[in-house]
Amino acid sequence: MSIETTDTLIVGGGQAGLAMSEHLGKAGVPHLILERHRIAERWRSERWDSLVANGPAWHDRFPGLEFSAVDPALGPDVFPGKEQVADYFVAYAKQIAAPIRCGVAVTSVTRNAGRPGFRAETSAGVIEARSVVAATGPFQRPIVPALVPADALIGGAGMLQIHSSAYRNPAQLPAGAVLVVGAGSSGTQIADELQRAGRRVFLSVGPHGRPPRRYRGRDFVWWLGVLGLWDLETPPAGAEHVTIAVSGAYGGSTVDFRNLAARGMTLVGRAESFANGTMTFAPDLAANIARGDADYLALLDAADAHVAANGLDLPEEPEARRIGPMPACATEPVLALNLAREGIGTIIWATGFALDYSWLKLDVFDAKGKPRHRRGVSTVPGLYFLGLPWLSRRGSSFIWGVWHDAKHIADQIAIQRNYRAYDAYAQESTKEGSAKRERA
């Protein structure tokens, strides 16, 4: 059986893989993208029906293409729906003529035996490449804490437990109240949607960041940009894994847990344990909300200072600083819930994802299973990572951020190709010189 070869193999056909392809194409590097499903498949089949992007269309995009399917009458801060985002990536792949093969799964990548490069075993055969870019991103394996047994009976009946990636809409769930565990962007938006649909909702709130959706006429993504916060190269101490409560749903608004509680949602602290049909929670709800408030106010302070220092003509917004009292569910926290007594028939685990590089059979991971790399350049020559949070900066996992990271990696690949080209030229020149001396 013949073995296909290419210079660079990109594994993953989402935003990271396409950004990588664009820059490799511009650098003249032959390459191939393998995607096990469709382009941007996770946007289509692993997100809920009503999801919209958390960043506005003018910001969360590649530099070379604007969103064409959004309604300009809604203003510059419109948030594309999930299908629009997926269609955007399909259009981008066509625009850059990306050499992508869909429906091809990579099952393993190993070093070539006794020679440079890598061997990729795929569902369509073997491919060898001098370089490999792991562009599968951070959302690989849903994390579901081992708190509630899958076969747990609540009030003598079974209970539905799903990860947020399997949630689609309220009608999908059985009758009864819903406990959403995790109050980042996904958990908060799902809980909000369920409450609007008339469901009784309990939301487990852990530590989180809570930026303003807009302030003084500008979206928070603009503020992070002009303040240089997207370019932070190292996360603040303790902030590596803090979730962000932000939403573009319903036109975009600041997430405020006080408002959710005022509408009837019961907030609880972090889920801690489960036994005999009862879930217990940490007494940390008020502290978690206060921490989110501090994050929110800090950005307002930085924005105001920037306006003053630069003489910007942006309207003041004093009402944005009005933070109401803690809701009763925070001052008198619920520390235990008997799920049957509360009529809870569903638990949605909005608890994030873990990396899954099980197909990479290379010594490139630390004791925690994280790739060892610097700005995406791994400790294994020829192997690169793209699309991970904080790969090079705060914005690395966003559409526009991954585009800039891809350029750096493409430059490194091109540099190594030039070194190899020189080496081949030098060796050939040496052979020719030796042959001439022998003839002389």
Short mmCIF file of C-alpha atoms in Angstrom, two decimals:
data_model
loop_
_atom_site.label_atom_id
_atom_site.label_comp_id
_atom_site.label_asym_id
_atom_site.label_seq_id
_atom_site.Cartn_x
_atom_site.Cartn_y
_atom_site.Cartn_z
CA MET A 1 0.00 0.00 0.00
CA SER A 2 1.38 3.40 -0.97
CA ILE A 3 1.96 5.99 1.72
CA GLU A 4 0.88 9.57 1.10
CA THR A 5 3.30 12.32 2.09
CA THR A 6 2.96 16.02 2.78
CA ASP A 7 5.13 18.63 4.40
CA THR A 8 2.69 19.60 7.17
CA LEU A 9 -0.31 17.69 8.45
CA ILE A 10 -2.96 19.71 10.31
CA VAL A 11 -5.25 17.66 12.53
CA GLY A 12 -8.58 19.45 13.00
CA GLY A 13 -10.71 21.48 10.60
CA GLY A 14 -12.16 24.11 12.91
CA GLN A 15 -11.03 27.69 13.47
CA ALA A 16 -7.49 26.66 14.41
CA GLY A 17 -6.96 24.35 11.47
CA LEU A 18 -8.28 26.87 8.94
CA ALA A 19 -6.18 29.70 10.36
CA MET A 20 -3.14 27.45 10.16
CA SER A 21 -3.93 26.56 6.56
CA GLU A 22 -4.21 30.19 5.51
CA HIS A 23 -0.78 31.10 6.83
CA LEU A 24 0.91 27.95 5.54
CA GLY A 25 -0.61 28.61 2.12
CA LYS A 26 0.75 32.16 2.10
CA ALA A 27 4.17 30.83 3.11
CA GLY A 28 4.13 28.30 0.27
CA VAL A 29 4.20 25.30 2.60
CA PRO A 30 2.47 22.18 1.18
CA HIS A 31 -0.03 20.91 3.74
CA LEU A 32 -3.15 18.90 4.35
CA ILE A 33 -6.00 19.28 6.88
CA LEU A 34 -7.80 16.23 8.23
CA GLU A 35 -11.18 16.70 9.92
CA ARG A 36 -13.01 13.70 11.34
CA HIS A 37 -16.47 15.24 10.80
CA ARG A 38 -17.53 18.41 8.96
CA ILE A 39 -15.83 21.79 9.13
CA ALA A 40 -16.63 23.38 12.51
CA GLU A 41 -18.74 20.35 13.45
CA ARG A 42 -18.85 21.16 17.16
CA TRP A 43 -20.68 24.41 16.44
CA ARG A 44 -23.42 22.45 14.68
CA SER A 45 -23.90 19.29 16.71
CA GLU A 46 -22.42 19.94 20.14
CA ARG A 47 -24.08 23.22 21.05
CA TRP A 48 -27.63 24.11 22.05
CA ASP A 49 -30.09 25.30 19.43
CA SER A 50 -30.33 28.95 20.48
CA LEU A 51 -26.61 29.53 21.06
CA VAL A 52 -25.10 32.71 19.68
CA ALA A 53 -21.45 33.72 19.74
CA ASN A 54 -20.29 35.36 22.95
CA GLY A 55 -18.42 38.02 21.00
CA PRO A 56 -19.86 40.46 18.43
CA ALA A 57 -19.47 39.76 14.72
CA TRP A 58 -17.17 42.71 14.09
CA HIS A 59 -14.66 41.34 16.58
CA ASP A 60 -14.77 37.53 16.68
CA ARG A 61 -13.74 36.78 13.12
CA PHE A 62 -10.70 36.31 10.89
CA PRO A 63 -9.22 39.51 9.42
CA GLY A 64 -9.91 38.42 5.84
CA LEU A 65 -13.66 37.85 5.99
CA GLU A 66 -16.61 39.56 7.63
CA PHE A 67 -19.80 37.82 8.69
CA SER A 68 -22.16 38.22 5.74
CA ALA A 69 -25.22 36.55 7.27
CA VAL A 70 -25.85 38.92 10.16
CA ASP A 71 -28.49 41.65 10.02
CA PRO A 72 -26.74 45.07 9.73
CA ALA A 73 -29.91 46.74 11.07
CA LEU A 74 -29.09 45.26 14.47
CA GLY A 75 -25.98 47.44 14.73
CA PRO A 76 -22.29 46.60 15.00
CA ASP A 77 -22.60 44.48 18.13
CA VAL A 78 -24.79 41.74 16.63
CA PHE A 79 -23.99 38.19 17.81
CA PRO A 80 -24.06 35.47 15.11
CA GLY A 81 -25.96 32.25 15.76
CA LYS A 82 -24.13 28.94 15.92
CA GLU A 83 -25.11 27.91 12.39
CA GLN A 84 -23.93 31.28 11.08
CA VAL A 85 -20.59 30.72 12.77
CA ALA A 86 -20.23 27.24 11.26
CA ASP A 87 -21.22 28.57 7.82
CA TYR A 88 -18.63 31.33 8.23
CA PHE A 89 -15.85 28.76 8.61
CA VAL A 90 -17.10 26.80 5.60
CA ALA A 91 -17.01 30.02 3.56
CA TYR A 92 -13.53 30.80 4.83
CA ALA A 93 -12.23 27.37 3.88
CA LYS A 94 -13.53 27.98 0.36
CA GLN A 95 -12.07 31.49 0.22
CA ILE A 96 -8.55 30.31 1.08
CA ALA A 97 -8.91 27.06 -0.91
CA ALA A 98 -7.99 25.06 2.16
CA PRO A 99 -6.81 21.53 1.30
CA ILE A 100 -9.18 19.86 3.75
CA ARG A 101 -10.49 16.31 3.84
CA CYS A 102 -13.56 15.77 5.94
CA GLY A 103 -14.68 12.47 7.39
CA VAL A 104 -11.11 11.34 8.02
CA ALA A 105 -10.16 10.50 11.61
CA VAL A 106 -6.58 10.46 12.84
CA THR A 107 -6.10 7.50 15.15
CA SER A 108 -2.40 7.85 15.97
CA VAL A 109 0.64 9.98 15.26
CA THR A 110 4.11 8.56 15.92
CA ARG A 111 7.65 9.43 14.93
CA ASN A 112 8.98 7.87 11.77
CA ALA A 113 11.42 5.08 12.55
CA GLY A 114 15.02 6.08 11.82
CA ARG A 115 14.19 9.19 9.82
CA PRO A 116 12.71 12.65 10.31
CA GLY A 117 9.02 13.36 10.46
CA PHE A 118 5.87 11.64 11.61
CA ARG A 119 3.60 8.79 10.64
CA ALA A 120 -0.14 9.37 10.96
CA GLU A 121 -2.50 6.43 10.99
CA THR A 122 -5.90 7.57 9.73
CA SER A 123 -9.25 6.06 8.81
CA ALA A 124 -8.26 6.61 5.17
CA GLY A 125 -4.73 5.22 5.30
CA VAL A 126 -1.23 6.28 6.32
CA ILE A 127 0.13 9.79 5.81
CA GLU A 128 3.70 10.86 6.55
CA ALA A 129 4.61 14.48 7.26
CA ARG A 130 7.67 16.44 8.28
CA SER A 131 5.54 18.55 10.63
CA VAL A 132 2.26 18.01 12.47
CA VAL A 133 -0.02 20.71 13.90
CA ALA A 134 -2.48 19.55 16.57
CA ALA A 135 -5.36 21.96 15.92
CA THR A 136 -8.17 20.09 17.68
CA GLY A 137 -8.67 22.79 20.34
CA PRO A 138 -9.53 22.51 24.04
CA PHE A 139 -13.14 21.24 23.85
CA GLN A 140 -12.48 17.55 23.36
CA ARG A 141 -13.78 15.43 26.23
CA PRO A 142 -16.78 16.62 28.30
CA ILE A 143 -16.05 16.67 32.02
CA VAL A 144 -18.77 15.23 34.25
CA PRO A 145 -17.76 15.09 37.92
CA ALA A 146 -18.25 11.68 39.54
CA LEU A 147 -20.73 12.99 42.09
CA VAL A 148 -24.05 11.46 41.11
CA PRO A 149 -24.02 7.83 39.91
CA ALA A 150 -25.39 7.44 36.40
CA ASP A 151 -27.96 4.95 37.67
CA ALA A 152 -29.03 7.05 40.67
CA LEU A 153 -32.72 6.84 41.49
CA ILE A 154 -34.47 9.98 42.67
CA GLY A 155 -37.76 9.32 44.40
CA GLY A 156 -37.76 5.82 42.96
CA ALA A 157 -37.29 7.02 39.39
CA GLY A 158 -34.29 7.56 37.17
CA MET A 159 -32.89 11.01 36.51
CA LEU A 160 -31.49 12.48 33.32
CA GLN A 161 -27.88 13.63 33.57
CA ILE A 162 -26.29 15.28 30.54
CA HIS A 163 -23.30 17.48 29.84
CA SER A 164 -23.98 20.95 28.46
CA SER A 165 -22.61 19.76 25.09
CA ALA A 166 -25.60 17.39 24.83
CA TYR A 167 -28.23 19.99 25.74
CA ARG A 168 -30.31 21.30 22.84
CA ASN A 169 -33.48 22.97 24.13
CA PRO A 170 -35.97 22.88 27.05
CA ALA A 171 -38.35 20.51 25.23
CA GLN A 172 -35.62 17.87 25.18
CA LEU A 173 -35.76 17.48 28.97
CA PRO A 174 -38.25 15.50 31.00
CA ALA A 175 -40.78 17.33 33.14
CA GLY A 176 -39.60 18.79 36.41
CA ALA A 177 -37.07 21.21 37.81
CA VAL A 178 -33.50 21.36 36.51
CA LEU A 179 -30.21 21.66 38.36
CA VAL A 180 -27.48 23.30 36.27
CA VAL A 181 -24.00 22.81 37.69
CA GLY A 182 -21.53 25.42 36.50
CA ALA A 183 -22.13 29.13 35.98
CA GLY A 184 -19.75 30.06 33.22
CA SER A 185 -21.09 31.23 29.89
CA SER A 186 -22.71 27.91 28.96
CA GLY A 187 -24.27 27.12 32.33
CA THR A 188 -25.60 30.63 32.84
CA GLN A 189 -27.14 30.86 29.36
CA ILE A 190 -28.72 27.41 29.59
CA ALA A 191 -30.15 28.15 33.04
CA ASP A 192 -31.52 31.46 31.76
CA GLU A 193 -33.16 29.79 28.76
CA LEU A 194 -34.74 27.11 30.92
CA GLN A 195 -36.12 29.69 33.33
CA ARG A 196 -37.58 31.74 30.47
CA ALA A 197 -39.25 28.52 29.27
CA GLY A 198 -41.03 28.22 32.60
CA ARG A 199 -38.82 25.66 34.25
CA ARG A 200 -37.88 25.85 37.92
CA VAL A 201 -34.10 26.16 37.88
CA PHE A 202 -31.32 25.70 40.41
CA LEU A 203 -27.90 27.04 39.38
CA SER A 204 -24.66 26.02 41.08
CA VAL A 205 -22.31 29.03 40.97
CA GLY A 206 -18.57 28.65 41.44
CA PRO A 207 -15.72 31.18 41.10
CA HIS A 208 -16.07 33.20 37.93
CA GLY A 209 -15.18 36.35 36.07
CA ARG A 210 -18.08 38.66 35.20
CA PRO A 211 -17.29 41.42 32.69
CA PRO A 212 -19.83 44.02 31.66
CA ARG A 213 -21.38 43.19 28.30
CA ARG A 214 -21.18 46.84 27.34
CA TYR A 215 -19.95 49.95 29.11
CA ARG A 216 -20.03 53.57 27.98
CA GLY A 217 -21.24 52.52 24.55
CA ARG A 218 -18.58 49.89 23.88
CA ASP A 219 -18.65 46.10 24.13
CA PHE A 220 -16.31 44.62 26.70
CA VAL A 221 -14.21 43.01 23.95
CA TRP A 222 -13.36 46.52 22.77
CA TRP A 223 -12.36 47.53 26.26
CA LEU A 224 -10.11 44.51 26.67
CA GLY A 225 -8.50 45.44 23.37
CA VAL A 226 -7.77 49.11 24.02
CA LEU A 227 -6.61 48.29 27.54
CA GLY A 228 -4.16 45.70 26.20
CA LEU A 229 -5.76 42.92 28.22
CA TRP A 230 -6.22 40.55 25.29
CA ASP A 231 -2.45 40.51 24.92
CA LEU A 232 -1.65 39.43 28.47
CA GLU A 233 0.90 36.63 28.07
CA THR A 234 0.42 35.06 31.48
CA PRO A 235 -2.88 34.58 33.31
CA PRO A 236 -3.13 36.32 36.69
CA ALA A 237 -2.33 34.00 39.58
CA GLY A 238 -5.27 31.69 40.20
CA ALA A 239 -7.11 32.75 37.04
CA GLU A 240 -5.95 29.93 34.76
CA HIS A 241 -9.19 27.98 35.07
CA VAL A 242 -11.71 30.62 36.15
CA THR A 243 -14.83 30.56 34.01
CA ILE A 244 -16.25 33.70 32.46
CA ALA A 245 -19.95 34.53 32.76
CA VAL A 246 -20.74 36.44 29.58
CA SER A 247 -23.55 36.17 27.06
CA GLY A 248 -24.57 37.44 23.64
CA ALA A 249 -28.06 35.92 23.97
CA TYR A 250 -31.14 38.11 23.46
CA GLY A 251 -29.01 40.86 21.96
CA GLY A 252 -26.35 40.67 24.67
CA SER A 253 -26.53 41.82 28.26
CA THR A 254 -24.35 41.74 31.35
CA VAL A 255 -24.77 38.53 33.32
CA ASP A 256 -26.15 39.46 36.75
CA PHE A 257 -26.86 36.61 39.13
CA ARG A 258 -28.94 38.95 41.29
CA ASN A 259 -31.35 39.40 38.40
CA LEU A 260 -31.59 35.66 37.86
CA ALA A 261 -32.38 35.18 41.55
CA ALA A 262 -34.94 37.99 41.48
CA ARG A 263 -36.72 36.19 38.63
CA GLY A 264 -37.05 33.09 40.78
CA MET A 265 -33.90 31.09 40.06
CA THR A 266 -32.36 29.43 43.13
CA LEU A 267 -28.61 29.95 43.28
CA VAL A 268 -26.38 27.60 45.26
CA GLY A 269 -22.64 27.30 45.79
CA ARG A 270 -20.27 24.77 44.27
CA ALA A 271 -21.55 21.21 44.20
CA GLU A 272 -19.61 19.12 46.71
CA SER A 273 -21.18 15.70 47.24
CA PHE A 274 -24.20 13.47 46.69
CA ALA A 275 -25.67 10.78 48.92
CA ASN A 276 -29.11 9.29 49.52
CA GLY A 277 -30.76 11.52 46.95
CA THR A 278 -29.32 14.75 48.40
CA MET A 279 -26.79 17.08 46.78
CA THR A 280 -24.68 19.24 49.09
CA PHE A 281 -23.07 22.56 48.21
CA ALA A 282 -20.20 24.65 49.56
CA PRO A 283 -21.11 27.76 51.58
CA ASP A 284 -19.27 29.91 49.03
CA LEU A 285 -22.06 31.42 46.95
CA ALA A 286 -21.83 34.97 48.37
CA ALA A 287 -18.03 34.93 48.05
CA ASN A 288 -18.22 33.74 44.44
CA ILE A 289 -20.72 36.45 43.52
CA ALA A 290 -18.58 39.08 45.30
CA ARG A 291 -15.52 37.92 43.39
CA GLY A 292 -17.42 38.31 40.12
CA ASP A 293 -18.51 41.79 41.21
CA ALA A 294 -14.91 42.76 41.91
CA ASP A 295 -13.88 41.59 38.45
CA TYR A 296 -16.73 43.59 36.92
CA LEU A 297 -15.91 46.78 38.82
CA ALA A 298 -12.20 46.50 38.08
CA LEU A 299 -12.89 46.63 34.36
CA LEU A 300 -15.16 49.67 34.82
CA ASP A 301 -12.35 51.38 36.76
CA ALA A 302 -9.81 50.61 34.05
CA ALA A 303 -12.21 51.82 31.34
CA ASP A 304 -12.89 55.10 33.15
CA ALA A 305 -9.18 55.69 33.64
CA HIS A 306 -8.56 55.06 29.94
CA VAL A 307 -11.31 57.51 28.94
CA ALA A 308 -9.88 60.20 31.21
CA ALA A 309 -6.28 59.64 30.12
CA ASN A 310 -7.12 59.75 26.41
CA GLY A 311 -9.85 62.38 26.42
CA LEU A 312 -12.39 60.08 24.79
CA ASP A 313 -15.90 61.36 24.19
CA LEU A 314 -17.80 58.39 25.58
CA PRO A 315 -20.95 58.92 27.68
CA GLU A 316 -20.68 58.36 31.40
CA GLU A 317 -22.67 55.45 32.77
CA PRO A 318 -22.94 55.83 36.57
CA GLU A 319 -25.84 53.36 36.79
CA ALA A 320 -23.47 50.57 35.73
CA ARG A 321 -21.85 50.80 39.16
CA ARG A 322 -25.07 50.27 41.05
CA ILE A 323 -24.85 46.77 42.47
CA GLY A 324 -27.80 45.61 44.51
CA PRO A 325 -27.75 43.66 47.75
CA MET A 326 -26.93 39.99 47.82
CA PRO A 327 -29.99 37.85 47.08
CA ALA A 328 -31.52 35.90 49.95
CA CYS A 329 -30.24 32.62 48.48
CA ALA A 330 -26.70 33.99 48.98
CA THR A 331 -27.11 35.48 52.45
CA GLU A 332 -29.00 32.40 53.63
CA PRO A 333 -27.48 29.78 51.34
CA VAL A 334 -29.04 26.45 50.54
CA LEU A 335 -26.39 23.90 51.49
CA ALA A 336 -28.31 20.74 50.63
CA LEU A 337 -31.00 19.82 48.12
CA ASN A 338 -33.13 16.72 48.29
CA LEU A 339 -33.57 16.27 44.56
CA ALA A 340 -36.81 14.30 44.77
CA ARG A 341 -38.41 16.74 47.19
CA GLU A 342 -37.51 19.66 44.90
CA GLY A 343 -38.85 17.82 41.85
CA ILE A 344 -35.50 17.90 40.06
CA GLY A 345 -35.60 15.50 37.13
CA THR A 346 -32.51 16.69 35.23
CA ILE A 347 -28.94 17.65 36.06
CA ILE A 348 -27.02 19.53 33.37
CA TRP A 349 -23.29 19.50 33.96
CA ALA A 350 -21.88 22.72 32.51
CA THR A 351 -18.49 21.77 33.87
CA GLY A 352 -16.23 22.25 30.90
CA PHE A 353 -14.00 20.00 28.86
CA ALA A 354 -10.69 18.17 29.10
CA LEU A 355 -8.01 17.85 26.46
CA ASP A 356 -7.86 14.61 24.50
CA TYR A 357 -4.62 13.99 22.66
CA SER A 358 -4.79 10.22 23.00
CA TRP A 359 -3.97 9.96 19.28
CA LEU A 360 -0.59 11.67 19.83
CA LYS A 361 1.77 8.83 20.76
CA LEU A 362 4.66 11.14 21.60
CA ASP A 363 6.50 12.17 24.75
CA VAL A 364 5.25 15.75 24.80
CA PHE A 365 2.93 15.92 27.81
CA ASP A 366 3.61 16.89 31.40
CA ALA A 367 2.45 15.05 34.52
CA LYS A 368 -0.99 16.70 34.23
CA GLY A 369 -1.42 15.68 30.61
CA LYS A 370 -0.86 19.17 29.24
CA PRO A 371 1.30 19.71 26.13
CA ARG A 372 4.78 21.03 26.74
CA HIS A 373 5.21 23.95 24.37
CA ARG A 374 6.18 27.58 24.02
CA ARG A 375 3.77 29.65 21.93
CA GLY A 376 2.60 26.43 20.34
CA VAL A 377 6.08 25.15 19.46
CA SER A 378 6.36 21.86 21.31
CA THR A 379 9.36 20.17 22.86
CA VAL A 380 9.19 17.55 20.07
CA PRO A 381 10.77 19.07 16.93
CA GLY A 382 8.21 19.36 14.16
CA LEU A 383 5.16 19.09 16.42
CA TYR A 384 3.00 22.14 17.10
CA PHE A 385 -0.15 22.93 19.11
CA LEU A 386 -2.76 25.53 18.17
CA GLY A 387 -6.09 26.72 19.58
CA LEU A 388 -5.43 26.23 23.28
CA PRO A 389 -6.33 28.84 25.92
CA TRP A 390 -3.38 31.05 26.79
CA LEU A 391 -1.28 29.46 24.04
CA SER A 392 0.54 32.76 23.71
CA ARG A 393 -1.87 35.28 25.25
CA ARG A 394 -5.33 35.77 26.71
CA GLY A 395 -6.98 35.92 23.29
CA SER A 396 -5.45 32.70 21.96
CA SER A 397 -8.58 30.58 22.03
CA PHE A 398 -10.74 33.17 20.27
CA ILE A 399 -11.24 33.22 16.47
CA TRP A 400 -9.09 36.25 15.85
CA GLY A 401 -6.54 35.20 18.50
CA VAL A 402 -5.95 31.77 17.00
CA TRP A 403 -5.36 33.45 13.62
CA HIS A 404 -2.41 35.40 15.03
CA ASP A 405 -1.02 32.36 16.84
CA ALA A 406 -1.23 30.39 13.60
CA LYS A 407 0.92 32.98 11.85
CA HIS A 408 3.68 32.53 14.41
CA ILE A 409 3.60 28.75 14.04
CA ALA A 410 3.55 28.99 10.24
CA ASP A 411 6.63 31.20 10.43
CA GLN A 412 8.40 28.58 12.54
CA ILE A 413 7.51 25.82 10.10
CA ALA A 414 8.73 27.92 7.16
CA ILE A 415 11.98 28.70 8.98
CA GLN A 416 12.67 25.02 9.55
CA ARG A 417 11.91 24.31 5.88
CA ASN A 418 14.50 26.91 4.89
CA TYR A 419 17.11 25.32 7.15
CA ARG A 420 16.40 21.93 5.60
CA ALA A 421 16.60 23.41 2.12
CA TYR A 422 19.97 24.94 2.93
CA ASP A 423 21.21 21.65 4.38
CA ALA A 424 20.18 19.78 1.24
CA TYR A 425 21.86 22.41 -0.93
CA ALA A 426 25.03 22.32 1.18
CA GLN A 427 25.23 18.53 1.05
CA GLU A 428 24.72 18.50 -2.70
CA SER A 429 27.39 21.17 -3.12
CA THR A 430 29.79 19.14 -1.00
CA LYS A 431 29.16 16.05 -3.13
CA GLU A 432 29.75 18.01 -6.34
CA GLY A 433 32.95 19.47 -4.92
CA SER A 434 34.23 16.05 -3.92
CA ALA A 435 33.41 14.65 -7.37
CA LYS A 436 35.31 17.48 -9.08
CA ARG A 437 38.35 16.90 -6.89
CA GLU A 438 38.28 13.18 -7.66
CA ARG A 439 38.12 13.88 -11.42
CA ALA A 440 41.00 16.32 -11.08
#
